[in-house]
Amino acid sequence: MKKTITDRTVDADILAYTVGDDPVLDLALVKWDCMGTAAHVTMLSEMKGLARPVVTKAEAAKVRATLASVVKSAAEGRFAIREDDQDVHMAVERVLTEKLGSLGKKIHTGRSRNDQVAVDTRLHMKDSILAVEGEICDLAAELCAFGAAAGPVPLVGRTHLQPAMPSTVEMWATGHAEMALDQVENLEAAYRLADLNPLGSAAGYGVPLPLDRTRTAKLLGFSRTIHNCFGASMARGECEAALLSAIAQLMAVLSRLAEDMILFSMPEFAYFKLPREYCTGSSIMPQKFNPDVLELIRSKAAQALGLQTAAISLLHAMPGGYNRDLQDCKLLYMKGLEIARTTLRILARVVKGMKVDADACRSAFTPGVFATDVALRLVAKGIPWRDAYHRVRDNLGMLDGEDPDSAVALKKHEGTCFGLDRALYRYRISAVRKSAGARRKALESCCRKLLG
Ligand code: ARG
């Protein structure tokens, strides 16, 4: 039997099962928990119409200063969440009570861990989503640099994996960059959901105190408050599922990039050469340089989809109001974020180190790759497209090899080999960086105003 901070004596196994991974996972929430508590206590100290204040302004300032020292100790790795704390919320309350005595015991007035954890995770998600967006930009920039360095090196464009049409390495690279950048749209949808204030909903039904929820929304930098307290308690998992869905889609995009890199660096293709130091060897075959790191991205993409499925499965049959299942939803979204962030960082490094074998790219052009171009030359002579198509189709054996460099140079319209707008990619990358950077700064400034 173990005693917890709420003075309940609990069977040790039951406690361990219900606490789960919170003592470790919640370390990522210490700063956000302290920020939420600072906003709550500030708002409590400003509450009007009470016979006696819950906390005075001077007491609130004392709490905020102590919270700042908690954030500092956490940043230095000196803050521990004990199993009998259960989670970060109780651990912070314990420390505040140790340091401030009965003042520490007042901070939870008019609040529940249910709205508290929702605040923490939303602030954490906002900050993390913006970081992911920055990491997408880093990868997109590496892909664009890789493409620009290869310049107009021709690459066989494929459909069904079969040789299809003349393309270039840059078109391949910037195509993947654009796909990754477009994923910011999904992340932004998740961000907008995370950017709503649940604080003041307490356990999900409000409290008989004149809480000013608009005030805490402002202090914490949320775009607005979730109006209905019951709705606020239900929105927790939905917000995490939205983020996991954005992550699952992002990972699918990154996995396709990884798959192309695996394929095109196979000796049979040899278009690209992966940096050897990022490849792993075999315990028996001395010649091996394996792209394990890229294979694991495929596996992580599968896991990300599993996390999204797990989150929605966990939510779909849960009754209204808080249920402890939600604690596991936190584990799922944190795992998802870790997968997305490590994958983006690793991929950017592998792309940066990857080399192009221009000769291998050029010598892969078979006559068939030019078949469509030949038919289009017939069209230029006045032959209707379908007749030109059949003439080429019926005489495939007569196709000659052509110069791939000349072929790609003729493709100039928007978005094709010689019609790629490098400035457009630069602009999009810098726009995402600017917008994410400004919002991260604003969040940091809320934190600084509350915690000094
Ligand atoms: N660690 C808990 C969670 O993540 C905090 C909320 C606990 N609330 C409760 N009613 N038991 O969900």
Short mmCIF file of C-alpha atoms and ligand atoms in Angstrom, two decimals, residues 22 26 86-87 89 112-114 117 236 322-324 326-328 330, ligand 1:
data_model
loop_
_atom_site.label_atom_id
_atom_site.label_comp_id
_atom_site.label_asym_id
_atom_site.label_seq_id
_atom_site.Cartn_x
_atom_site.Cartn_y
_atom_site.Cartn_z
CA ASP A 22 3.34 9.78 -16.39
CA ASP A 26 5.11 14.49 -17.75
CA GLN A 86 1.20 10.35 -9.77
CA ASP A 87 1.86 13.10 -12.31
CA HIS A 89 0.43 18.35 -11.51
CA SER A 112 -9.08 20.14 -11.54
CA ARG A 113 -6.26 18.10 -12.95
CA ASN A 114 -8.63 17.57 -15.87
CA VAL A 117 -3.55 18.60 -17.99
CA ARG A 236 -8.80 16.91 -24.97
CA TYR A 322 -13.12 12.99 -18.22
CA ASN A 323 -12.08 9.34 -18.24
CA ARG A 324 -8.62 8.04 -17.38
CA LEU A 326 -7.28 10.13 -21.86
CA GLN A 327 -4.02 9.73 -20.00
CA ASP A 328 -2.97 7.13 -22.57
CA LYS A 330 -1.14 11.76 -24.07
N1 ARG B 1 -2.42 12.26 -15.34
C1 ARG B 1 -3.80 12.46 -15.56
C2 ARG B 1 -4.12 12.43 -17.08
O1 ARG B 1 -3.25 12.56 -17.86
C3 ARG B 1 -4.21 13.74 -15.01
C4 ARG B 1 -5.68 13.90 -14.81
C5 ARG B 1 -6.14 13.04 -13.71
N2 ARG B 1 -7.55 13.28 -13.47
C6 ARG B 1 -8.31 12.39 -12.82
N3 ARG B 1 -9.56 12.70 -12.72
N4 ARG B 1 -7.83 11.26 -12.39
O2 ARG B 1 -5.23 12.26 -17.47
#
